[in-house]
Every structure is written in structure tokens, then in C-alpha cells.
Tab-separated table of C-alpha atoms (C1' of nucleotides) in Angstrom:
chain	number	residue	atom	x	y	z
A	102	MET	CA	0.000	0.000	0.000
A	103	ASN	CA	0.955	3.655	-0.250
A	104	ARG	CA	0.025	6.864	1.553
A	105	VAL	CA	-1.524	8.833	-1.325
A	106	ARG	CA	-5.045	8.812	0.119
A	107	GLU	CA	-3.825	9.885	3.540
A	108	PHE	CA	-1.965	12.896	2.144
A	109	ARG	CA	-4.735	13.801	-0.290
A	110	LYS	CA	-7.329	13.889	2.485
A	111	ALA	CA	-5.030	15.973	4.674
A	112	LEU	CA	-5.199	18.637	1.944
A	113	HIS	CA	-9.008	18.262	1.611
A	114	LEU	CA	-8.724	17.326	-2.056
A	115	SER	CA	-11.083	15.002	-3.929
A	116	GLN	CA	-9.644	12.366	-6.245
A	117	LEU	CA	-10.912	14.499	-9.127
A	118	ALA	CA	-9.296	17.700	-7.858
A	119	LEU	CA	-5.965	15.959	-7.340
A	120	ALA	CA	-6.185	14.298	-10.748
A	121	ASN	CA	-6.857	17.650	-12.422
A	122	GLU	CA	-3.967	19.258	-10.578
A	123	ILE	CA	-1.466	16.731	-11.870
A	124	GLY	CA	-3.087	16.250	-15.278
A	125	VAL	CA	-4.329	12.651	-15.148
A	126	ALA	CA	-7.725	10.970	-15.116
A	127	ARG	CA	-9.617	10.523	-11.880
A	128	GLN	CA	-9.538	6.762	-12.350
A	129	THR	CA	-5.766	6.860	-12.362
A	130	VAL	CA	-5.669	8.411	-8.899
A	131	ASN	CA	-8.299	5.943	-7.691
A	132	LEU	CA	-6.352	2.935	-8.980
A	133	ILE	CA	-3.131	4.137	-7.423
A	134	GLU	CA	-4.742	4.741	-4.052
A	135	ASN	CA	-6.142	1.218	-4.137
A	136	ALA	CA	-2.828	-0.231	-5.332
A	137	LYS	CA	-4.427	-1.749	-8.407
A	138	TYR	CA	-1.365	-1.083	-10.481
A	139	ASN	CA	2.086	0.227	-10.829
A	140	PRO	CA	2.312	3.964	-11.611
A	141	SER	CA	5.146	5.563	-13.548
A	142	LEU	CA	7.956	7.469	-11.848
A	143	ASP	CA	6.916	10.782	-13.399
A	144	LEU	CA	3.433	10.333	-12.041
A	145	CYS	CA	4.759	9.469	-8.597
A	146	ILE	CA	6.858	12.633	-8.620
A	147	SER	CA	3.856	14.732	-9.708
A	148	LEU	CA	1.805	13.225	-6.898
A	149	ALA	CA	4.518	13.893	-4.344
A	150	GLN	CA	4.777	17.521	-5.444
A	151	ALA	CA	1.017	18.077	-5.447
A	152	LEU	CA	0.772	16.537	-1.978
A	153	HIS	CA	3.726	18.555	-0.641
A	154	THR	CA	5.760	15.507	0.226
A	155	ASP	CA	8.329	13.243	-1.439
A	156	LEU	CA	8.787	9.822	-3.007
A	157	ASN	CA	10.000	7.989	0.076
A	158	THR	CA	7.148	9.282	2.206
A	159	LEU	CA	4.472	8.286	-0.279
A	160	PHE	CA	5.857	5.061	-1.709
A	161	TRP	CA	8.836	3.620	0.140
A	162	PRO	CA	7.660	0.451	1.921
A	163	PRO	CA	8.018	0.774	5.712
A	164	THR	CA	9.691	-2.652	5.866
A	165	LEU	CA	12.452	-1.379	3.605
A	166	ALA	CA	12.783	1.844	5.556
A	167	ALA	CA	13.299	-0.201	8.710
A	168	ALA	CA	15.886	-2.393	6.989
A	169	LYS	CA	17.760	0.681	5.830
A	170	GLU	CA	17.853	2.117	9.354
A	171	ASP	CA	19.306	-1.133	10.677
A	172	GLU	CA	21.984	-0.856	8.034
A	173	GLN	CA	22.895	2.653	9.190
A	174	ASP	CA	22.640	2.054	12.952
A	175	GLY	CA	24.836	-1.023	12.750
B	262	MET	CA	18.585	12.768	-14.805
B	263	ASN	CA	18.863	10.201	-12.018
B	264	ARG	CA	21.683	8.634	-10.015
B	265	VAL	CA	21.285	4.981	-11.036
B	266	ARG	CA	24.590	4.803	-12.935
B	267	GLU	CA	26.485	6.444	-10.094
B	268	PHE	CA	25.227	3.933	-7.541
B	269	ARG	CA	25.616	0.961	-9.875
B	270	LYS	CA	29.259	1.788	-10.530
B	271	ALA	CA	29.906	2.254	-6.830
B	272	LEU	CA	28.925	-1.409	-6.406
B	273	HIS	CA	31.057	-2.485	-9.410
B	274	LEU	CA	28.049	-3.918	-11.222
B	275	SER	CA	27.577	-4.043	-14.997
B	276	GLN	CA	24.233	-3.048	-16.490
B	277	LEU	CA	23.702	-6.736	-17.221
B	278	ALA	CA	24.494	-7.844	-13.677
B	279	LEU	CA	22.158	-5.243	-12.210
B	280	ALA	CA	19.430	-6.129	-14.698
B	281	ASN	CA	19.710	-9.813	-13.794
B	282	GLU	CA	19.613	-9.033	-10.108
B	283	ILE	CA	16.307	-7.199	-10.378
B	284	GLY	CA	14.844	-9.371	-13.132
B	285	VAL	CA	14.638	-7.001	-16.102
B	286	ALA	CA	16.342	-6.767	-19.482
B	287	ARG	CA	19.726	-5.086	-19.797
B	288	GLN	CA	18.227	-2.553	-22.203
B	289	THR	CA	15.787	-1.479	-19.522
B	290	VAL	CA	18.611	-0.516	-17.162
B	291	ASN	CA	20.418	1.240	-19.996
B	292	LEU	CA	17.355	3.267	-20.971
B	293	ILE	CA	16.670	4.296	-17.391
B	294	GLU	CA	20.265	5.401	-16.809
B	295	ASN	CA	20.068	7.522	-19.942
B	296	ALA	CA	16.639	8.882	-18.962
B	297	LYS	CA	15.072	7.650	-22.193
B	298	TYR	CA	11.856	6.811	-20.459
B	299	ASN	CA	9.755	6.699	-17.419
B	300	PRO	CA	10.166	3.539	-15.321
B	301	SER	CA	7.431	2.048	-13.161
B	302	LEU	CA	7.353	2.489	-9.402
B	303	ASP	CA	7.971	-1.207	-8.742
B	304	LEU	CA	11.052	-1.097	-10.908
B	305	CYS	CA	12.326	2.018	-9.144
B	306	ILE	CA	11.892	0.290	-5.793
B	307	SER	CA	13.726	-2.805	-7.041
B	308	LEU	CA	16.554	-0.608	-8.275
B	309	ALA	CA	16.768	1.243	-4.996
B	310	GLN	CA	16.936	-2.028	-3.057
B	311	ALA	CA	19.547	-3.564	-5.333
B	312	LEU	CA	21.659	-0.418	-5.076
B	313	HIS	CA	21.267	-0.218	-1.287
B	314	THR	CA	19.619	3.162	-1.353
B	315	ASP	CA	16.102	4.627	-1.580
B	316	LEU	CA	13.676	6.337	-3.946
B	317	ASN	CA	14.489	9.910	-2.998
B	318	THR	CA	18.220	9.384	-3.366
B	319	LEU	CA	17.930	7.821	-6.797
B	320	PHE	CA	15.061	9.767	-8.340
B	321	TRP	CA	13.975	12.843	-6.412
B	322	PRO	CA	15.023	15.900	-8.440
B	323	PRO	CA	17.543	18.065	-6.542
B	324	THR	CA	15.517	21.193	-7.373
B	325	LEU	CA	12.526	19.711	-5.542
B	326	ALA	CA	14.669	18.585	-2.635
B	327	ALA	CA	15.932	22.156	-2.266
B	328	ALA	CA	12.388	23.529	-2.442
B	329	LYS	CA	11.284	21.121	0.265
B	330	GLU	CA	14.141	22.212	2.563
B	331	ASP	CA	13.157	25.846	2.102
B	332	GLU	CA	9.648	24.911	3.130
B	333	GLN	CA	10.919	23.311	6.346
B	334	ASP	CA	13.594	25.905	7.221
B	335	GLY	CA	11.131	28.767	6.805
C	280	DA	C1'	46.220	-9.070	-33.411
C	281	DC	C1'	42.650	-11.601	-31.069
C	282	DG	C1'	38.866	-12.371	-27.851
C	283	DC	C1'	35.774	-10.989	-24.292
C	284	DC	C1'	33.135	-7.788	-21.690
C	285	DT	C1'	30.619	-3.548	-21.540
C	286	DT	C1'	27.757	-0.175	-23.377
C	287	DG	C1'	24.710	2.216	-26.827
C	288	DT	C1'	21.245	1.556	-30.016
C	289	DC	C1'	17.935	-0.325	-33.454
C	290	DA	C1'	13.464	-2.794	-34.794
C	291	DT	C1'	9.760	-5.619	-33.637
C	292	DA	C1'	6.611	-7.635	-30.383
C	293	DT	C1'	4.026	-7.982	-25.945
C	294	DA	C1'	2.364	-6.396	-21.427
C	295	DT	C1'	0.394	-2.950	-19.026
C	296	DA	C1'	-0.302	1.991	-17.653
C	297	DA	C1'	-3.510	5.560	-18.492
C	298	DT	C1'	-7.745	7.572	-20.931
C	299	DT	C1'	-12.558	7.963	-21.843
C	300	DG	C1'	-17.346	7.262	-20.928
C	301	DA	C1'	-20.561	5.255	-18.214
C	302	DC	C1'	-23.159	3.419	-14.186
C	303	DA	C1'	-24.147	2.240	-9.159
C	304	DT	C1'	-23.539	3.299	-4.423
C	305	DT	C1'	-22.810	5.964	-0.443
C	306	DC	C1'	-22.895	10.136	2.157
C	307	DC	C1'	-24.215	14.730	3.191
C	308	DC	C1'	-27.079	18.745	2.771
C	309	DC	C1'	-31.374	21.123	1.939
D	32	DG	C1'	-36.843	12.031	0.262
D	33	DG	C1'	-34.711	14.422	-3.724
D	34	DG	C1'	-30.077	16.286	-5.541
D	35	DG	C1'	-25.135	16.580	-5.793
D	36	DA	C1'	-20.541	15.395	-4.730
D	37	DA	C1'	-17.312	11.623	-3.969
D	38	DT	C1'	-15.897	7.083	-4.729
D	39	DG	C1'	-15.518	2.281	-6.752
D	40	DT	C1'	-15.653	-0.156	-10.800
D	41	DC	C1'	-16.490	-1.864	-15.551
D	42	DA	C1'	-15.449	-2.164	-20.776
D	43	DA	C1'	-12.943	-0.548	-24.639
D	44	DT	C1'	-9.266	2.038	-26.562
D	45	DT	C1'	-4.623	4.347	-26.894
D	46	DA	C1'	0.039	5.279	-25.332
D	47	DT	C1'	4.088	3.538	-23.673
D	48	DA	C1'	7.077	0.558	-20.674
D	49	DT	C1'	9.570	-3.577	-21.123
D	50	DA	C1'	11.300	-7.908	-23.598
D	51	DT	C1'	13.861	-10.151	-27.212
D	52	DG	C1'	17.341	-10.501	-30.626
D	53	DA	C1'	20.777	-8.369	-32.918
D	54	DC	C1'	24.686	-5.384	-34.323
D	55	DA	C1'	28.571	-1.856	-33.828
D	56	DA	C1'	32.117	0.373	-31.137
D	57	DG	C1'	35.533	0.985	-27.315
D	58	DG	C1'	38.384	-0.986	-23.328
D	59	DC	C1'	41.347	-4.200	-21.512
D	60	DG	C1'	43.986	-8.311	-20.859
D	61	DT	C1'	46.727	-12.021	-23.152
DNA sequence: ACGCCTTGTCATATATAATTGACATTCCCC
DNA sequence: GGGGAATGTCAATTATATATGACAAGGCGT
């Protein structure tokens, strides 16, 4: 899963409003929020910008984030 | 541009070796390094894992990273 | 000089992301 | 209890990511 819906709602945007802002169809936002497919990098970046966040926050799996911290902490 | 080539070389991997590791064709890695197209999110995550880094490091545009810092710093 | 590995690139084919239009359902407001 | 906005979802189409096979060029060791 990803955190698109969470960040979209925090900005009080509908799926349609967000889709218009980044120039895609409403269905595209819906499918991404429900993890029905695999969006392109450009689209992920547009989403992150529109939602005032970044790629890791929206899409980096928490399990991997934890693994990476272990790596750093030793 | 992105930092895939930089991280791949740091691990002394060929395009072919990296492609095999993440289960895609060599051409796919080549095209991504040369920014010839727009990879999928799953592929970006696989790349980030294989290169022991994360999405922001590989793909987040420096201009956006700077903008986000401004936002935080005030 | 030869061979091997690496990289860039082409052309064709297949899988899938993304669009468009539509319909049903739920929720909220009047 | 009727009307609109928001969401989930379907079918069909278009755009494009990715695979496969192949070839040329440069680097490096022998």
C-alpha cells in the first residue's frame, strides 16, 4: 500500500481535484490509491509535489525503511 | 537525470548484472540510466533495493529537494 | 592481433499503464 | 426524500514501458 489517500485527504482534495492538478484521469488516482497497479515514476513525482511531500514518504515500503535504518545504525 | 549509474558503478556492477539481479532486461537498465523513459514504481523500488539506497536518493530531483528544505527551514 | 566484456542503439513484439465514458452506491445537505 | 458530490468499478481504446534478438564500437587483458 501507499500513503496517497492519507496525504490527499489531509489537503481536503477530492480524487478528481488531485487528478486535475497533476493532469491525469480521476480513475488513475483511484487505482493508485487502491494499489491496483504500478504507476510511472513521473506520475509518482507529480503526486509527491502536489501533496507537498516526497517519493519515500508516499511510496517507500516501511519494511524497507526499517531495513535501511538497521543498516545505518549497525 | 537520475543517479542509477552512479550507484551501480559504486557497487562495481555491470548493467547486465544489475538487470539480472532485479529481473529485467539489460536494455531497460540502460534506458533508465540515460533517462530515455519513465520507469514504473515497482522497478524504481527494485533498483533502490539492489543499489542499497532509496527512492528519494535515486530519483527525487535536486531542485525539488531544495524547495522542500526551504519549506521546512522557513 | 585476437577475444571478451561492456555499453549504446535499433526494430519488432508484448504487457500494461492511463484515458474515456458510463453506471451504481454511499454520504451529506437542503 | 430528492439532488449533488465523492468514490468504486467496468469495458474498450490508446500510449508507452519492457522484452527479445541483434549489431557496432571501445576498453582491456593475453
